[in-house]
Short mmCIF file of C-alpha atoms and ligand atoms in Angstrom, two decimals:
data_model
loop_
_atom_site.label_atom_id
_atom_site.label_comp_id
_atom_site.label_asym_id
_atom_site.label_seq_id
_atom_site.Cartn_x
_atom_site.Cartn_y
_atom_site.Cartn_z
CA UNK A 16 73.01 44.91 78.28
CA UNK A 17 73.35 44.31 81.96
CA UNK A 18 71.35 41.53 82.49
CA UNK A 19 72.41 38.95 85.14
CA UNK A 20 75.37 36.27 84.46
CA UNK A 21 73.98 34.14 87.29
CA UNK A 22 70.66 33.80 89.41
CA UNK A 23 69.93 36.02 91.99
CA UNK A 24 70.99 35.19 95.32
CA UNK A 25 69.06 34.19 98.27
CA UNK A 26 68.53 37.08 100.63
CA UNK A 27 71.82 36.35 103.40
CA UNK A 28 74.23 35.08 99.87
CA UNK A 29 73.97 39.53 99.65
CA UNK A 30 75.45 39.29 103.04
CA UNK A 31 78.25 37.05 102.84
CA UNK A 32 81.69 37.08 105.48
CA UNK A 33 83.62 39.54 103.95
CA UNK A 34 87.66 38.19 104.37
CA UNK A 35 91.25 40.64 104.06
CA UNK A 36 94.28 38.75 102.65
CA UNK A 37 97.18 41.03 103.49
CA UNK A 38 100.21 40.33 102.03
CA UNK A 39 103.47 41.33 99.78
CA UNK A 40 104.62 38.68 98.27
CA UNK A 41 101.46 38.89 95.31
CA UNK A 42 102.23 35.01 93.63
CA UNK A 43 100.87 34.11 97.32
CA UNK A 44 97.76 36.27 97.90
CA UNK A 45 96.73 34.25 93.59
CA UNK A 46 97.10 31.37 95.17
CA UNK A 47 95.45 32.48 98.74
CA UNK A 48 92.76 33.91 97.16
CA UNK A 49 92.32 31.23 94.92
CA UNK A 50 92.27 28.10 97.08
CA UNK A 51 89.84 30.38 99.47
CA UNK A 52 87.33 30.99 96.95
CA UNK A 53 87.09 27.29 96.11
CA UNK A 54 86.29 25.86 98.96
CA UNK A 55 84.24 28.75 101.14
CA UNK A 56 81.13 31.12 100.89
CA UNK A 57 83.31 34.86 101.55
CA UNK A 58 83.84 38.44 100.01
CA UNK A 59 87.76 38.23 99.82
CA UNK A 60 89.84 41.57 99.22
CA UNK A 61 93.34 41.09 98.68
CA UNK A 62 95.70 43.94 99.35
CA UNK A 63 99.67 44.45 99.31
CA UNK A 64 100.41 46.71 102.32
CA UNK A 65 99.26 47.26 106.08
CA UNK A 66 98.25 50.34 105.31
CA UNK A 67 95.95 49.79 102.81
CA UNK A 68 94.41 47.22 104.99
CA UNK A 69 94.09 48.96 107.09
CA UNK A 70 91.91 51.51 104.76
CA UNK A 71 89.91 48.65 104.37
CA UNK A 72 89.02 47.78 107.40
CA UNK A 73 87.23 51.34 107.77
CA UNK A 74 85.61 51.02 104.05
CA UNK A 75 85.36 47.77 104.02
CA UNK A 76 84.82 46.51 106.94
CA UNK A 77 86.52 42.45 107.04
CA UNK A 78 85.53 40.12 109.12
CA UNK A 79 88.26 37.75 108.83
CA UNK A 80 92.10 39.14 108.49
CA UNK A 81 94.31 37.10 107.04
CA UNK A 82 97.73 38.78 107.14
CA UNK A 83 101.40 38.34 107.01
CA UNK A 84 104.12 39.55 109.55
CA UNK A 85 106.34 41.60 107.60
CA UNK A 86 104.22 43.46 104.98
CA UNK A 87 105.40 47.18 103.80
CA UNK A 88 103.77 49.92 106.12
CA UNK A 89 101.67 49.61 109.29
CA UNK A 90 103.49 45.45 110.37
CA UNK A 91 101.10 42.75 110.87
CA UNK A 92 100.51 43.03 114.15
CA UNK A 93 100.65 46.98 114.50
CA UNK A 94 97.52 46.20 111.86
CA UNK A 95 96.66 43.09 114.79
CA UNK A 96 96.62 45.65 117.49
CA UNK A 97 94.63 47.98 116.36
CA UNK A 98 92.17 46.32 114.31
CA UNK A 99 91.34 44.87 117.67
CA UNK A 100 91.55 48.07 119.48
CA UNK A 101 88.72 48.74 117.06
CA UNK A 102 86.78 46.36 116.55
CA UNK A 103 87.65 43.00 118.87
CA UNK A 104 84.86 40.86 116.67
CA UNK A 105 86.91 40.46 113.69
CA UNK A 106 89.03 37.78 113.30
CA UNK A 107 92.74 38.22 112.66
CA UNK A 108 94.34 34.99 111.77
CA UNK A 109 98.45 35.77 111.36
CA UNK A 110 101.34 33.97 109.11
CA UNK A 111 104.82 34.00 109.95
CA UNK A 112 107.94 33.28 107.75
CA UNK A 113 110.15 30.08 109.36
CA UNK A 114 111.40 30.34 112.61
CA UNK A 115 109.35 33.44 113.76
CA UNK A 116 107.70 31.92 116.28
CA UNK A 117 108.11 33.68 119.24
CA UNK A 118 106.25 36.47 117.02
CA UNK A 119 103.19 34.26 116.73
CA UNK A 120 103.11 33.36 119.82
CA UNK A 121 103.07 37.64 120.30
CA UNK A 122 100.24 37.82 118.44
CA UNK A 123 98.53 35.05 119.76
CA UNK A 124 98.52 37.61 123.64
CA UNK A 125 97.49 39.85 120.88
CA UNK A 126 94.48 38.90 120.09
CA UNK A 127 94.92 37.05 117.02
CA UNK A 128 92.62 33.69 116.11
CA UNK A 129 95.56 31.81 115.03
CA UNK A 130 98.25 31.88 112.93
CA UNK A 131 100.22 29.71 110.49
CA UNK A 132 104.15 29.30 109.72
CA UNK A 133 105.29 29.38 106.39
CA UNK A 134 104.87 27.28 103.86
CA UNK A 135 101.54 25.56 105.57
CA UNK A 136 98.58 23.06 104.70
CA UNK A 137 96.29 24.58 102.79
CA UNK A 138 93.49 22.32 104.20
CA UNK A 139 94.69 23.38 108.07
CA UNK A 140 94.01 26.79 106.83
CA UNK A 141 91.11 26.89 105.25
CA UNK A 142 89.58 24.86 108.24
CA UNK A 143 90.58 27.55 110.34
CA UNK A 144 89.02 30.21 108.21
CA UNK A 145 85.46 27.82 108.73
CA UNK A 146 85.85 27.96 112.55
CA UNK A 147 86.91 31.91 112.94
CA UNK A 148 83.94 32.84 110.42
CA UNK A 149 81.98 30.53 112.70
CA UNK A 150 82.95 32.66 115.66
CA UNK A 151 82.06 36.02 114.03
CA UNK A 152 78.16 35.07 113.19
CA UNK A 153 78.37 34.08 117.26
CA UNK A 154 79.99 36.80 118.39
CA UNK A 155 78.34 39.47 116.53
CA UNK A 156 74.33 37.75 116.86
CA UNK A 157 75.76 38.27 120.96
CA UNK A 158 76.18 41.66 120.17
CA UNK A 159 72.99 42.86 118.34
CA UNK A 160 71.60 40.89 121.59
CA UNK A 161 73.35 42.78 123.76
CA UNK A 162 72.14 46.13 121.55
CA UNK A 163 67.89 45.03 121.69
CA UNK A 164 68.85 44.86 125.25
CA UNK A 165 70.16 47.76 126.41
CA UNK A 166 67.01 48.95 124.24
CA UNK A 167 69.50 50.75 121.92
CA UNK A 168 68.42 49.65 118.12
CA UNK A 169 68.34 51.57 115.22
CA UNK A 170 64.92 52.54 114.52
CA UNK A 171 63.33 50.32 111.56
CA UNK A 172 64.24 51.53 108.22
CA UNK A 173 67.28 53.48 109.71
CA UNK A 174 70.96 52.54 109.26
CA UNK A 175 73.96 54.07 110.89
CA UNK A 176 76.78 54.07 113.61
CA UNK A 177 77.64 57.76 114.51
CA UNK A 178 77.62 59.62 117.18
CA UNK A 179 74.87 61.65 115.38
CA UNK A 180 73.02 59.96 114.56
CA UNK A 181 72.35 57.47 117.83
CA UNK A 182 72.07 60.64 119.43
CA UNK A 183 68.50 60.99 117.51
CA UNK A 184 68.46 57.27 117.42
CA UNK A 185 68.25 57.48 121.40
CA UNK A 186 65.94 60.78 121.13
CA UNK A 187 63.10 59.16 119.12
CA UNK A 188 63.65 56.05 121.35
CA UNK A 189 62.69 57.71 124.72
CA UNK A 190 59.85 60.35 122.80
CA UNK A 191 57.87 57.93 120.94
CA UNK A 192 55.46 56.30 122.52
CA UNK A 193 54.83 59.78 124.94
CA UNK A 194 51.86 62.48 122.79
CA UNK A 195 54.23 65.07 122.79
CA UNK A 196 54.20 67.61 120.05
CA UNK A 197 57.85 67.71 118.33
CA UNK A 198 59.82 69.34 115.61
CA UNK A 199 61.44 67.30 112.67
CA UNK A 200 65.21 69.77 111.23
CA UNK A 201 67.41 68.92 108.66
CA UNK A 202 68.09 69.55 105.40
CA UNK A 203 66.38 67.87 102.41
CA UNK A 204 66.82 63.55 102.36
CA UNK A 205 67.98 63.41 105.78
CA UNK A 206 65.79 61.04 107.10
CA UNK A 207 63.43 63.89 108.71
CA UNK A 208 59.92 61.57 107.56
CA UNK A 209 62.10 58.19 108.14
CA UNK A 210 62.14 59.43 111.68
CA UNK A 211 58.13 60.79 111.68
CA UNK A 212 57.91 56.91 110.81
CA UNK A 213 60.16 55.48 112.79
CA UNK A 214 58.70 57.63 115.87
CA UNK A 215 55.15 56.68 114.52
CA UNK A 216 55.80 52.42 114.78
CA UNK A 217 57.15 53.03 118.40
CA UNK A 218 53.85 53.98 119.34
CA UNK A 219 51.30 53.23 121.04
CA UNK A 220 49.90 54.47 118.11
CA UNK A 221 51.30 52.20 115.72
CA UNK A 222 47.64 50.10 114.72
CA UNK A 223 46.06 53.36 112.70
CA UNK A 224 47.95 54.69 109.80
CA UNK A 225 49.58 58.00 110.37
CA UNK A 226 48.81 60.30 107.81
CA UNK A 227 50.90 62.96 106.77
CA UNK A 228 50.25 66.30 105.06
CA UNK A 229 52.96 68.31 102.58
CA UNK A 230 51.96 71.58 104.19
CA UNK A 231 53.98 73.77 101.25
CA UNK A 232 52.36 71.47 98.12
CA UNK A 233 48.43 73.05 98.72
CA UNK A 234 47.83 76.53 98.41
CA UNK A 235 46.05 77.77 101.06
CA UNK A 236 42.38 77.45 101.18
CA UNK A 237 42.56 74.10 100.18
CA UNK A 238 44.78 73.10 102.96
CA UNK A 239 43.13 74.86 105.30
CA UNK A 240 39.87 71.95 104.38
CA UNK A 241 41.75 68.84 103.81
CA UNK A 242 42.92 70.39 107.38
CA UNK A 243 40.63 70.60 109.00
CA UNK A 244 37.42 69.20 106.43
CA UNK A 245 34.26 71.25 106.10
CA UNK A 246 29.98 70.01 106.66
CA UNK A 247 27.93 70.16 102.92
CA UNK A 248 26.56 73.34 101.93
CA UNK A 249 29.07 75.37 104.17
CA UNK A 250 29.84 77.07 100.64
CA UNK A 251 29.26 76.63 96.93
CA UNK A 252 30.60 73.86 96.07
CA UNK A 253 30.34 71.68 99.23
CA UNK A 254 27.94 69.51 97.99
CA UNK A 255 28.79 66.23 101.51
CA UNK A 256 30.27 66.37 104.53
CA UNK A 257 34.24 66.35 104.24
CA UNK A 258 36.57 64.82 107.38
CA UNK A 259 39.67 66.87 107.30
CA UNK A 260 42.70 65.06 107.79
CA UNK A 261 43.46 65.85 111.77
CA UNK A 262 39.62 63.89 111.86
CA UNK A 263 41.02 60.92 109.55
CA UNK A 264 44.57 61.10 112.52
CA UNK A 265 42.09 60.80 115.63
CA UNK A 266 43.67 57.84 117.47
CA UNK A 267 46.89 57.74 115.86
CA UNK A 268 49.76 60.23 114.31
CA UNK A 269 49.63 63.30 112.03
CA UNK A 270 52.41 64.60 110.31
CA UNK A 271 52.78 67.79 108.55
CA UNK A 272 55.66 68.30 107.06
CA UNK A 273 57.43 71.18 105.81
CA UNK A 274 55.57 73.21 108.49
CA UNK A 275 57.33 76.48 107.65
CA UNK A 276 55.67 76.95 104.62
CA UNK A 277 51.82 77.01 106.65
CA UNK A 278 50.17 79.94 105.22
CA UNK A 279 50.24 82.88 108.89
CA UNK A 280 46.56 82.83 109.30
CA UNK A 281 46.78 78.28 109.06
CA UNK A 282 49.44 78.74 111.48
CA UNK A 283 46.36 80.54 114.43
CA UNK A 284 43.92 77.85 113.13
CA UNK A 285 46.85 75.26 113.74
CA UNK A 286 48.04 77.02 116.75
CA UNK A 287 43.89 76.74 118.05
CA UNK A 288 44.18 72.50 117.98
CA UNK A 289 46.95 71.69 119.41
CA UNK A 290 46.42 74.11 122.75
CA UNK A 291 42.81 72.63 122.68
CA UNK A 292 42.28 70.04 120.82
CA UNK A 293 39.39 70.23 118.80
CA UNK A 294 39.45 71.34 115.86
CA UNK A 295 36.65 72.97 114.08
CA UNK A 296 35.29 72.22 110.13
CA UNK A 297 34.15 74.69 108.11
CA UNK A 298 29.45 75.25 108.27
CA UNK A 299 30.52 72.88 112.13
CA UNK A 300 28.97 75.15 114.77
CA UNK A 301 30.36 72.72 118.27
CA UNK A 302 34.27 71.99 117.75
CA UNK A 303 35.32 68.35 117.59
CA UNK A 304 38.19 66.85 120.12
CA UNK A 305 40.50 65.37 119.55
CA UNK A 306 43.63 62.94 120.32
CA UNK A 307 46.01 63.45 117.02
CA UNK A 308 49.74 63.24 117.99
CA UNK A 309 51.74 65.98 116.18
CA UNK A 310 53.86 65.72 114.51
CA UNK A 311 55.38 68.88 112.43
CA UNK A 312 58.90 68.65 110.11
CA UNK A 313 61.16 70.99 108.13
CA UNK A 314 63.87 72.04 105.86
CA UNK A 315 63.79 76.11 107.01
CA UNK A 316 65.49 78.11 109.55
CA UNK A 317 61.62 79.16 111.41
CA UNK A 318 63.24 81.25 113.83
CA UNK A 319 64.34 84.34 110.49
CA UNK A 320 60.86 83.12 108.75
CA UNK A 321 59.84 84.87 113.43
CA UNK A 322 62.17 87.51 112.45
CA UNK A 323 60.89 87.02 108.70
CA UNK A 324 57.33 87.74 110.10
CA UNK A 325 56.45 84.24 108.13
CA UNK A 326 55.80 82.19 111.25
CA UNK A 327 54.18 82.72 114.84
CA UNK A 328 56.27 82.61 117.80
CA UNK A 329 53.99 81.11 119.63
CA UNK A 330 53.31 78.39 117.66
CA UNK A 331 57.20 77.90 116.88
CA UNK A 332 57.23 77.49 120.93
CA UNK A 333 54.21 75.20 120.97
CA UNK A 334 56.01 72.45 118.08
CA UNK A 335 59.06 72.50 120.16
CA UNK A 336 59.36 71.39 122.53
CA UNK A 337 61.29 68.39 121.45
CA UNK A 338 63.17 69.33 118.47
CA UNK A 339 65.28 66.44 116.66
CA UNK A 340 67.71 67.71 114.23
CA UNK A 341 68.71 64.58 111.54
CA UNK A 342 72.19 65.37 110.81
CA UNK A 343 73.09 65.97 107.31
CA UNK A 344 75.74 63.26 105.27
CA UNK A 345 78.57 65.66 105.32
CA UNK A 346 78.68 65.78 109.66
CA UNK A 347 78.16 61.91 109.23
CA UNK A 348 80.92 60.71 106.52
CA UNK A 349 81.60 58.13 108.72
CA UNK A 350 78.35 56.43 108.09
CA UNK A 351 78.41 57.00 104.36
CA UNK A 352 80.10 53.60 103.77
CA UNK A 353 77.78 51.43 105.59
CA UNK A 354 74.26 52.95 103.86
CA UNK A 355 76.32 53.05 100.38
CA UNK A 356 76.71 49.11 101.26
CA UNK A 357 73.21 48.96 102.32
CA UNK A 358 71.29 50.41 99.22
CA UNK A 359 73.89 49.08 96.95
CA UNK A 360 72.15 45.29 98.87
CA UNK A 361 68.77 47.19 98.74
CA UNK A 362 68.81 47.84 94.54
CA UNK A 363 71.31 44.72 93.85
CA UNK A 364 68.03 42.10 95.15
CA UNK A 365 65.58 44.84 92.66
CA UNK A 366 67.57 45.15 89.66
CA UNK A 367 69.17 41.22 89.82
CA UNK A 368 72.83 42.14 90.03
CA UNK A 369 73.71 40.23 93.44
CA UNK A 370 77.36 40.38 92.55
CA UNK A 371 78.27 44.12 91.84
CA UNK A 372 80.28 45.49 94.20
CA UNK A 373 81.81 48.74 95.21
CA UNK A 374 86.10 49.47 94.56
CA UNK A 375 88.02 50.48 98.12
CA UNK A 376 87.94 53.63 95.36
CA UNK A 377 84.69 54.17 94.59
CA UNK A 378 83.69 54.31 98.56
CA UNK A 379 86.67 56.51 98.81
CA UNK A 380 84.68 58.29 96.52
CA UNK A 381 81.89 58.50 98.32
CA UNK A 382 83.53 59.78 101.67
CA UNK A 383 84.29 62.55 100.05
CA UNK A 384 81.94 63.93 98.49
CA UNK A 385 79.58 67.17 98.97
CA UNK A 386 76.01 65.16 99.00
CA UNK A 387 73.32 68.36 99.41
CA UNK A 388 70.61 65.98 98.54
CA UNK A 389 72.12 64.32 101.58
CA UNK A 390 70.61 60.04 102.10
CA UNK A 391 68.20 61.16 98.90
CA UNK A 392 70.95 62.02 96.39
CA UNK A 393 73.33 58.68 97.84
CA UNK A 394 70.30 56.72 96.85
CA UNK A 395 69.90 57.48 93.26
CA UNK A 396 73.80 57.67 92.66
CA UNK A 397 73.80 54.72 94.36
CA UNK A 398 70.62 53.43 92.05
CA UNK A 399 72.31 54.82 88.14
CA UNK A 400 75.13 52.93 89.30
CA UNK A 401 73.65 49.63 90.25
CA UNK A 402 71.95 50.02 86.86
CA UNK A 403 74.48 51.02 84.45
CA UNK A 404 78.15 49.44 86.15
CA UNK A 405 79.49 48.19 83.07
CA UNK A 406 81.31 44.85 85.66
CA UNK A 407 80.96 43.28 89.01
CA UNK A 408 82.47 46.38 89.66
CA UNK A 409 81.53 49.37 90.60
CA UNK A 410 84.29 52.41 90.29
CA UNK A 411 84.54 55.84 90.87
CA UNK A 412 83.47 56.99 87.27
CA UNK A 413 79.78 54.98 87.98
CA UNK A 414 78.87 57.23 91.08
CA UNK A 415 78.53 60.33 89.23
CA UNK A 416 75.30 62.33 90.10
CA UNK A 417 72.76 62.75 87.05
CA UNK A 418 73.68 66.16 87.77
CA UNK A 419 77.66 66.19 87.40
CA UNK A 420 76.49 63.37 84.50
CA UNK A 421 78.64 65.65 81.87
CA UNK A 422 82.02 65.06 83.65
CA UNK A 423 81.52 60.68 83.31
CA UNK A 424 83.19 62.11 79.95
CA UNK A 425 86.19 63.72 81.70
CA UNK A 426 86.67 60.04 83.73
CA UNK A 427 89.36 58.67 84.18
CA UNK A 428 90.19 61.41 86.05
CA UNK A 429 89.15 61.78 89.43
CA UNK A 430 91.00 62.79 92.20
CA UNK A 431 92.65 59.82 93.95
CA UNK A 432 95.44 61.56 95.07
CA UNK A 433 93.38 60.88 99.22
CA UNK A 434 95.15 57.26 98.10
CA UNK A 435 98.22 55.66 99.12
CA UNK A 436 100.03 55.85 94.89
CA UNK A 437 100.43 52.38 94.72
CA UNK A 438 96.45 51.70 95.06
CA UNK A 439 95.88 55.05 93.04
CA UNK A 440 97.82 53.79 89.95
CA UNK A 441 95.94 50.36 89.95
CA UNK A 442 92.52 52.45 90.49
CA UNK A 443 93.42 54.32 87.74
CA UNK A 444 94.49 51.92 84.96
CA UNK A 445 91.57 49.19 86.20
CA UNK A 446 89.25 52.81 85.23
CA UNK A 447 91.03 53.45 81.61
CA UNK A 448 90.91 50.00 80.79
CA UNK A 449 87.73 49.53 81.67
CA UNK A 450 86.41 52.35 79.70
CA UNK A 451 88.48 51.21 77.16
CA UNK A 452 87.67 47.59 76.48
CA UNK A 453 84.32 49.29 76.85
CA UNK A 454 84.22 51.33 73.31
CA UNK A 455 86.69 48.85 71.89
CA UNK A 456 83.87 47.10 72.44
CA UNK A 457 80.58 48.67 71.63
CA UNK A 458 82.22 50.14 68.14
CA UNK A 459 82.91 46.03 67.83
CA UNK A 460 79.52 46.06 68.57
CA UNK A 461 80.71 42.85 71.22
CA UNK A 462 82.77 40.83 68.34
CA UNK A 463 85.35 39.65 70.79
CA UNK A 464 87.92 39.13 67.39
CA UNK A 465 87.53 42.30 65.57
CA UNK A 466 87.62 43.77 69.01
CA UNK A 467 90.61 42.69 69.38
CA UNK A 468 92.45 43.38 65.61
CA UNK A 469 90.93 47.14 66.03
CA UNK A 470 93.21 47.05 69.64
CA UNK A 471 96.50 45.94 68.29
CA UNK A 472 96.38 42.89 70.13
CA UNK A 473 95.73 39.32 69.85
CA UNK A 474 92.08 37.51 70.68
CA UNK A 475 93.80 35.87 73.79
CA UNK A 476 95.35 38.51 75.36
CA UNK A 477 92.04 40.64 74.64
CA UNK A 478 89.46 38.72 76.68
CA UNK A 479 91.76 37.89 79.64
CA UNK A 480 92.04 41.70 79.61
CA UNK A 481 87.81 41.06 79.18
CA UNK A 482 87.84 38.70 82.25
CA UNK A 483 90.20 40.45 84.07
CA UNK A 484 88.07 43.95 83.88
CA UNK A 485 84.37 42.21 84.61
CA UNK A 486 83.20 42.69 80.85
CA UNK A 487 81.04 39.72 79.50
CA UNK A 488 81.70 39.99 75.79
CA UNK A 489 77.44 38.83 74.88
CA UNK A 490 76.45 42.10 76.49
CA UNK A 491 77.68 43.75 73.72
CA UNK A 492 75.94 42.23 71.01
CA UNK A 493 72.21 42.46 69.48
CA UNK A 494 70.33 39.78 70.81
CA UNK A 495 69.82 38.67 66.86
CA UNK A 496 73.73 38.96 66.69
CA UNK A 497 75.21 35.17 65.75
CA UNK A 498 78.24 35.22 69.18
CA UNK A 499 81.94 35.20 68.40
N1 LIG B 503 69.95 56.95 108.07
C1 LIG B 503 69.36 56.21 107.39
N2 LIG B 503 69.10 55.35 106.90
C2 LIG B 503 68.24 54.14 105.89
N3 LIG B 503 67.74 55.41 104.39
C3 LIG B 503 67.80 56.58 104.77
C4 LIG B 503 68.59 57.00 106.14
N4 LIG B 503 67.99 58.63 106.11
C5 LIG B 503 66.54 59.28 105.26
N5 LIG B 503 66.50 57.79 104.39
C6 LIG B 503 65.90 57.34 103.29
O1 LIG B 503 66.46 59.02 102.51
C7 LIG B 503 64.54 58.74 101.70
C8 LIG B 503 64.51 60.36 102.20
O2 LIG B 503 64.40 60.21 103.23
P1 LIG B 503 62.75 61.77 103.59
O3 LIG B 503 62.24 61.03 102.86
O4 LIG B 503 62.79 61.06 105.51
O5 LIG B 503 64.05 62.52 104.00
P2 LIG B 503 63.65 64.57 104.37
O6 LIG B 503 64.69 64.12 105.53
O7 LIG B 503 61.91 63.96 104.85
O8 LIG B 503 63.67 64.37 102.49
P3 LIG B 503 63.23 66.66 102.23
O9 LIG B 503 62.65 67.13 103.17
O10 LIG B 503 63.21 66.25 100.19
O11 LIG B 503 61.82 65.47 102.36
C9 LIG B 503 64.87 58.03 102.19
O12 LIG B 503 63.87 56.65 101.65
C10 LIG B 503 64.81 57.28 103.12
O13 LIG B 503 64.56 56.07 103.85
MG1 LIG B 504 60.25 64.69 103.57
#
């Protein structure tokens, strides 16, 4: 049903520069969107007030803002001021009415990239936009180079700019190339295994693969032989020597995942490995020296386990030389839009749906969810939306976690109260219209004429609505049916 309409873009296309146009003159917005989208390769979002624009700066992260000065809410100059304080790499171009040259000069002093007096020449505007796009690229490259030089790059695979994640990245960079034993704590799905991989990849042990073992998944005796190995004949059924995972990881790193569930008898053996740096496989008479970097991870509170007599205190202190605590998504709401966009790009490529994008309200909705399953849950929700969103926009209704899909029926009734009234109303109308049109087209098996008649609308009006809400008639038709 959701076959792609266009072939996938090249990877660069998924990161098209973003232009936000702000004007309370609706005709102007329509004209600018049409003219610019024909000539410039960029994503365009439009809005009619300074307050909404400021929200979009947070949620949508535009590269260029083209704004009128006289707009409701935050005026153009204040918007420019706030944007420049937040991210000086964003280019702001201001549009002024006739005879307001002093304001334009003030805007330039505040850091505006350029200004236009209305009415302006379209070619001139397009030329300025192109130049500012090139400038944004340069500034970004420059910043990324500086970050690399300062050693503050996020470890591979990690997305996030919050202070809490930056602290984690900093710690990972500092301790990666040492042999110190590490405990990685955090709720399920917060990236503990990703952190372990990063620690391994940034160490000189990276030439050999990291070995990971889930201590909660195996019964005690199997976990023991998996970890330490055994000699042939050491027990009935030991028909040949088994090399344990510690030996497998010799010269590399081992991750003891879910260490909090390791049986207490094995904890004693592990303590010996950490203290003596040697293992004694079952049936061996001499210990074997090993050189393994040990990482352990847990989503349990080990101190409570110690109090319950289920975890050895001395082992805890051995493991806990350095602790890395992965923040839950709830603690880093500012990273949610970034993570969501990153996941969207990943799944867009995987499922060949290059034109999909989040509506601003959808992004806002993601930020306010509880995310008990953290990044893993966010991954699942975005993946589901990429697979199921009927048009090119991902709205709130497409972002309901599978566990709550019974609430999907109640849509459109998401909590829009966090949005300004006009934006909330627009979003509610969009949700309603897409749902209505989808149902009508499903009932009519993709026949636009029939669907239009049943909805009491003319065929052309119905067709226009389908277009406006990104719905493709062909997506509702069986391959066998002829076109309408
Ligand atoms: N900051 C992040 N940036 C990008 N991807 C992330 C981030 N954090 C987690 N992920 C991704 O989320 C998924 C879950 O991460 P991971 O398996 O490392 O979590 P975990 O803490 O080990 O979870 P569990 O306790 O359930 O084993 C992985 O696909 C991982 O790549
Ligand atoms: Mg894990």
